[in-house]
Amino acid sequence: MPKSPPPSPANDHAFREHQPGEGQPKIEVSRGNGDELHQNVASGSKSADAAFLTDNFGHPISDNQNSLRAGERGPTLLEDFVLREKIFHFDHERIPERIVHARGSGAHGVFECTKAIPGLTKASILQKEGTTCPVFVRFSTVAGGASSVDTPRDVRGFAVKLYTDSGNWDLVGNNIPVFFIQDAMKFPDLVHSVKMEADRGYPQAASAHDTFWDFIGLMPEAMHMIMWAMSDRTIPRSLRMIEGFGVHTFRFVNEKGEGKFVKFHWKPVLGIQSTTWDEAVKIAGADPDFHRRDLFEAIDAGDFPAWDLGVQVFDEAFAAKQPYDVLDATKLIPEEDVPVEIVGRITLNRNVDNFFAETEQVAFLPSNIIPGIDFSNDPLLQGRLFSYLDTQKSRLGTTNFHQIPINAPKCPFHNFQRDGMMQTLVPTGRANYEPNSLAEAGENGGPRASADKGFKSFAANDERNDPAQKLRIRAALFADHFSQARMFYLSQTENEQAHIASALVFELSKVTLDHVRARVVGQLRNIDEDLAKRVAAGLAIDLPTKEPAARAPVNLKPSDALSIQKNADDTMEGRKVAILFAEGSDKAVIDKLKGDIESAGGTVFLVAPKVGGIKVKGGTLKADGQLAGSPSVLFDAVASILTEDQAEALSKQGSAVQWFMDAYGHCKTIAHDEATQLLLDKAGVEKDGGVVAIDKFESVGTRRHWAREARVRDLA
Ligand code: HDE
């Protein structure tokens, strides 16, 4: 065997043209050395020296309006290579959308280690406080297509790519810590059931239909996830206000080769916040891009969203004592049992330059891990390890998808993989195999494996497992489907429990098959009898027979960490407040309120019946949005500063009355002056702690007044 030299700096240049990590390559068209032809086609710049249109092979174009014709009124000529190329390229612009998580929004940012944990892991980015690396995060809904709306009731994907100096680490998680199923074998069935029904092609981006609930009723392991999915977690106010979870149990491995289990968490610095269901439905119509716009605008304005990376670390001895199996992705580890330790922070500070090149082409692989992190034997995770590689080949069409800038690591990479469709690198030299002894002849022999630096799999990934047996079987504790579902339900506030019951009633009301409805309610009886009764009453059906439980549930201690409302901080930070004004409104009052909100970290959006300059008391004011196009569902709280005449005029307009009716119905703060009272009366707004005078706004801020909810809607 030839000697294997460690990779030398020379080896780093084996791929001549690729400079991973050198920022975003702009699509530039250059004719080599002619500066006058060098232009950024992406910029759309109007400056005379920058704008010079060429085709994809650099031929300058003289006319971008007219195709080449035989005579003024004649047919188009086949020789028109300019038209041919333009249309050819256009015809092939789309790539297959993701099978799940097709609708997504992404952004760049940075990870910073805030607490070194070398005792737990040798992961290079967690060795020293202050270590940073670039990240790309893509948030997504699961069920809808790429062009569906942002606010259906759905789980949100939370996929993070960390470009570390020891390779890319992709933590491809969700905003819910558990999953519907325990084994990868059931994933295609789950996804088929939730997507549009096979014959009719609807509903889009919705779980409220027969096939989903049919599958769920027959899969009791999904019941814990169903509690989360029917909670307010699946109707987030903003992507900036969702939690993230790695879901599966992973491994940390330290320098000495010692392993511990770990669960990963992302805790939003802005706190968790959700909308109400009625609000989410209305937002879908008012602004289908609500979450995408919110993320883009916040980053654009310099309000960078951030999440703390938390870890729950535990050992095999702890795992062996729990009433659930830590390899079962339908179970979580209560934070009260294993506290979440914060070790880092991601901050998203740069929007993408090009949605397709970055957000659409980013390819996440749960198999992308770095030395210091390893997999567990979670059967769902194990299935994901090969699924994602397949999917990338199918979407991006080539095994060379790692060369697309958003996917390329930002550390050097070198190996003997060669060729393939769309090879954009130019490997040099003869060494495309190993072992070789070309170095002995003075040639570049290429890289070699490094026993020292290379990734080593943790040897005993499950001490309770006997690898000598081949079995199609699940471990015994996987059969407990209800204990944690009950724990989740009982950990919620009364109002949150009512939201869960109402969501179930809504979803099951859309189900047309009686036996499917009955079976789901029969499953709910295993979680909580009261919940099942509320849902049955909401559906006006008799309480069905309890479905059999494979393993009797046990009572676990409720966990406050599972509730949104119990942990809600009242903060203006990151929240958006609308101020309604009209002709004659007092500018000084508007300016004062705006200043107060902004200095508390919120943003203000001025709404008026007309958007151009409106004459107000003390000057002219331009609105950010017109009343009919800026319904109150788009804001966290509203304020209104009007004259009596304007209030009178607006009280005859549906959009104005609805504005207050919805703000009230969605339990938001309404701050108003005296003139607005007329409109409030028309909208049926009753005085309560959240309906306040303008100068009291600060004390109630963007809080949701949940106590009001029972007065405005019937919850199950
Ligand atoms: Fe995924 N999943 N998944 N998934 N998943 C995909 O990969 C799959 C699962 C998650 O923003 C696909 O690139 C299987 C759990 C996110 O680009 C696909 C199984 C969790 C994203 C795929 C699971 C996720 C995906 C579709 C069961 C939470 C979006 C396109 C074994 C921990 C990533 C793609 C992005 C995407 C397969 C289960 C999260 C089809 C087979 C559990 C956030 O490969």
PDB file of N, CA and C in Angstrom, residues 578-583 585 587 590 594 604-616 619-630 635 659:
ATOM      1  N   ALA A 578     -50.589  49.165  13.983  1.00  0.00           N
ATOM      2  CA  ALA A 578     -51.175  50.032  12.954  1.00  0.00           C
ATOM      3  C   ALA A 578     -51.830  51.230  13.619  1.00  0.00           C
ATOM      4  N   ILE A 579     -51.602  52.408  13.042  1.00  0.00           N
ATOM      5  CA  ILE A 579     -52.315  53.605  13.521  1.00  0.00           C
ATOM      6  C   ILE A 579     -53.216  54.097  12.386  1.00  0.00           C
ATOM      7  N   LEU A 580     -54.506  54.128  12.666  1.00  0.00           N
ATOM      8  CA  LEU A 580     -55.464  54.612  11.668  1.00  0.00           C
ATOM      9  C   LEU A 580     -55.637  56.121  11.828  1.00  0.00           C
ATOM     10  N   PHE A 581     -55.517  56.832  10.711  1.00  0.00           N
ATOM     11  CA  PHE A 581     -55.778  58.271  10.751  1.00  0.00           C
ATOM     12  C   PHE A 581     -56.517  58.665   9.483  1.00  0.00           C
ATOM     13  N   ALA A 582     -56.962  59.867   9.431  1.00  0.00           N
ATOM     14  CA  ALA A 582     -57.669  60.364   8.248  1.00  0.00           C
ATOM     15  C   ALA A 582     -57.492  61.877   8.201  1.00  0.00           C
ATOM     16  N   GLU A 583     -58.145  62.495   7.229  1.00  0.00           N
ATOM     17  CA  GLU A 583     -58.010  63.946   7.091  1.00  0.00           C
ATOM     18  C   GLU A 583     -58.347  64.650   8.411  1.00  0.00           C
ATOM     19  N   SER A 585     -56.758  64.451  11.285  1.00  0.00           N
ATOM     20  CA  SER A 585     -56.222  63.825  12.506  1.00  0.00           C
ATOM     21  C   SER A 585     -55.062  64.650  13.047  1.00  0.00           C
ATOM     22  N   LYS A 587     -51.567  65.380  14.023  1.00  0.00           N
ATOM     23  CA  LYS A 587     -50.256  64.826  13.709  1.00  0.00           C
ATOM     24  C   LYS A 587     -49.383  64.695  14.962  1.00  0.00           C
ATOM     25  N   ILE A 590     -50.222  61.544  16.697  1.00  0.00           N
ATOM     26  CA  ILE A 590     -49.723  60.394  15.914  1.00  0.00           C
ATOM     27  C   ILE A 590     -48.211  60.266  16.100  1.00  0.00           C
ATOM     28  N   LYS A 594     -46.216  57.105  17.720  1.00  0.00           N
ATOM     29  CA  LYS A 594     -45.265  56.411  16.833  1.00  0.00           C
ATOM     30  C   LYS A 594     -43.883  56.352  17.499  1.00  0.00           C
ATOM     31  N   VAL A 604     -44.248  50.788  13.329  1.00  0.00           N
ATOM     32  CA  VAL A 604     -45.560  51.406  13.151  1.00  0.00           C
ATOM     33  C   VAL A 604     -45.916  51.394  11.677  1.00  0.00           C
ATOM     34  N   PHE A 605     -47.175  51.125  11.397  1.00  0.00           N
ATOM     35  CA  PHE A 605     -47.669  51.130  10.026  1.00  0.00           C
ATOM     36  C   PHE A 605     -48.863  52.070   9.998  1.00  0.00           C
ATOM     37  N   LEU A 606     -48.745  53.147   9.217  1.00  0.00           N
ATOM     38  CA  LEU A 606     -49.822  54.143   9.186  1.00  0.00           C
ATOM     39  C   LEU A 606     -50.869  53.745   8.159  1.00  0.00           C
ATOM     40  N   VAL A 607     -52.108  53.699   8.602  1.00  0.00           N
ATOM     41  CA  VAL A 607     -53.209  53.288   7.725  1.00  0.00           C
ATOM     42  C   VAL A 607     -54.179  54.463   7.578  1.00  0.00           C
ATOM     43  N   ALA A 608     -54.617  54.720   6.345  1.00  0.00           N
ATOM     44  CA  ALA A 608     -55.580  55.801   6.110  1.00  0.00           C
ATOM     45  C   ALA A 608     -56.475  55.403   4.941  1.00  0.00           C
ATOM     46  N   PRO A 609     -57.622  56.086   4.800  1.00  0.00           N
ATOM     47  CA  PRO A 609     -58.507  55.735   3.673  1.00  0.00           C
ATOM     48  C   PRO A 609     -57.836  55.952   2.316  1.00  0.00           C
ATOM     49  N   LYS A 610     -56.849  56.881   2.263  1.00  0.00           N
ATOM     50  CA  LYS A 610     -56.124  57.110   1.008  1.00  0.00           C
ATOM     51  C   LYS A 610     -54.635  57.171   1.312  1.00  0.00           C
ATOM     52  N   VAL A 611     -53.806  56.703   0.371  1.00  0.00           N
ATOM     53  CA  VAL A 611     -52.389  56.586   0.723  1.00  0.00           C
ATOM     54  C   VAL A 611     -51.520  57.811   0.421  1.00  0.00           C
ATOM     55  N   GLY A 612     -51.934  58.617  -0.536  1.00  0.00           N
ATOM     56  CA  GLY A 612     -51.102  59.784  -0.869  1.00  0.00           C
ATOM     57  C   GLY A 612     -51.088  60.753   0.304  1.00  0.00           C
ATOM     58  N   GLY A 613     -50.457  61.894   0.157  1.00  0.00           N
ATOM     59  CA  GLY A 613     -50.413  62.855   1.262  1.00  0.00           C
ATOM     60  C   GLY A 613     -51.809  63.293   1.700  1.00  0.00           C
ATOM     61  N   ILE A 614     -52.101  63.136   2.963  1.00  0.00           N
ATOM     62  CA  ILE A 614     -53.406  63.565   3.495  1.00  0.00           C
ATOM     63  C   ILE A 614     -53.173  64.758   4.411  1.00  0.00           C
ATOM     64  N   LYS A 615     -54.041  65.747   4.305  1.00  0.00           N
ATOM     65  CA  LYS A 615     -53.924  66.932   5.168  1.00  0.00           C
ATOM     66  C   LYS A 615     -54.367  66.568   6.578  1.00  0.00           C
ATOM     67  N   VAL A 616     -53.474  66.743   7.523  1.00  0.00           N
ATOM     68  CA  VAL A 616     -53.837  66.479   8.918  1.00  0.00           C
ATOM     69  C   VAL A 616     -53.567  67.748   9.721  1.00  0.00           C
ATOM     70  N   GLY A 619     -49.931  69.492   9.422  1.00  0.00           N
ATOM     71  CA  GLY A 619     -49.120  69.173   8.244  1.00  0.00           C
ATOM     72  C   GLY A 619     -49.787  68.189   7.312  1.00  0.00           C
ATOM     73  N   THR A 620     -48.943  67.478   6.569  1.00  0.00           N
ATOM     74  CA  THR A 620     -49.446  66.467   5.633  1.00  0.00           C
ATOM     75  C   THR A 620     -48.828  65.139   6.036  1.00  0.00           C
ATOM     76  N   LEU A 621     -49.584  64.068   5.862  1.00  0.00           N
ATOM     77  CA  LEU A 621     -49.065  62.763   6.267  1.00  0.00           C
ATOM     78  C   LEU A 621     -49.380  61.726   5.196  1.00  0.00           C
ATOM     79  N   LYS A 622     -48.374  60.928   4.882  1.00  0.00           N
ATOM     80  CA  LYS A 622     -48.578  59.843   3.908  1.00  0.00           C
ATOM     81  C   LYS A 622     -48.829  58.556   4.670  1.00  0.00           C
ATOM     82  N   ALA A 623     -49.768  57.757   4.186  1.00  0.00           N
ATOM     83  CA  ALA A 623     -50.034  56.469   4.853  1.00  0.00           C
ATOM     84  C   ALA A 623     -49.148  55.389   4.236  1.00  0.00           C
ATOM     85  N   ASP A 624     -48.848  54.348   5.037  1.00  0.00           N
ATOM     86  CA  ASP A 624     -48.103  53.200   4.505  1.00  0.00           C
ATOM     87  C   ASP A 624     -49.033  52.237   3.770  1.00  0.00           C
ATOM     88  N   GLY A 625     -50.310  52.270   4.143  1.00  0.00           N
ATOM     89  CA  GLY A 625     -51.239  51.356   3.498  1.00  0.00           C
ATOM     90  C   GLY A 625     -52.643  51.906   3.501  1.00  0.00           C
ATOM     91  N   GLN A 626     -53.414  51.523   2.475  1.00  0.00           N
ATOM     92  CA  GLN A 626     -54.794  51.957   2.392  1.00  0.00           C
ATOM     93  C   GLN A 626     -55.655  51.056   3.269  1.00  0.00           C
ATOM     94  N   LEU A 627     -56.679  51.633   3.864  1.00  0.00           N
ATOM     95  CA  LEU A 627     -57.483  50.913   4.850  1.00  0.00           C
ATOM     96  C   LEU A 627     -57.976  49.554   4.335  1.00  0.00           C
ATOM     97  N   ALA A 628     -58.577  49.538   3.142  1.00  0.00           N
ATOM     98  CA  ALA A 628     -59.151  48.282   2.650  1.00  0.00           C
ATOM     99  C   ALA A 628     -58.078  47.216   2.407  1.00  0.00           C
ATOM    100  N   GLY A 629     -56.873  47.662   2.111  1.00  0.00           N
ATOM    101  CA  GLY A 629     -55.795  46.701   1.845  1.00  0.00           C
ATOM    102  C   GLY A 629     -54.923  46.421   3.060  1.00  0.00           C
ATOM    103  N   SER A 630     -55.265  47.005   4.178  1.00  0.00           N
ATOM    104  CA  SER A 630     -54.460  46.819   5.390  1.00  0.00           C
ATOM    105  C   SER A 630     -55.340  46.427   6.570  1.00  0.00           C
ATOM    106  N   PHE A 635     -51.680  43.108  11.918  1.00  0.00           N
ATOM    107  CA  PHE A 635     -50.944  43.823  12.966  1.00  0.00           C
ATOM    108  C   PHE A 635     -51.142  43.189  14.342  1.00  0.00           C
ATOM    109  N   TRP A 659     -62.331  46.469  10.620  1.00  0.00           N
ATOM    110  CA  TRP A 659     -60.977  46.682  11.166  1.00  0.00           C
ATOM    111  C   TRP A 659     -61.001  46.558  12.689  1.00  0.00           C
TER     112      TRP A 659
END
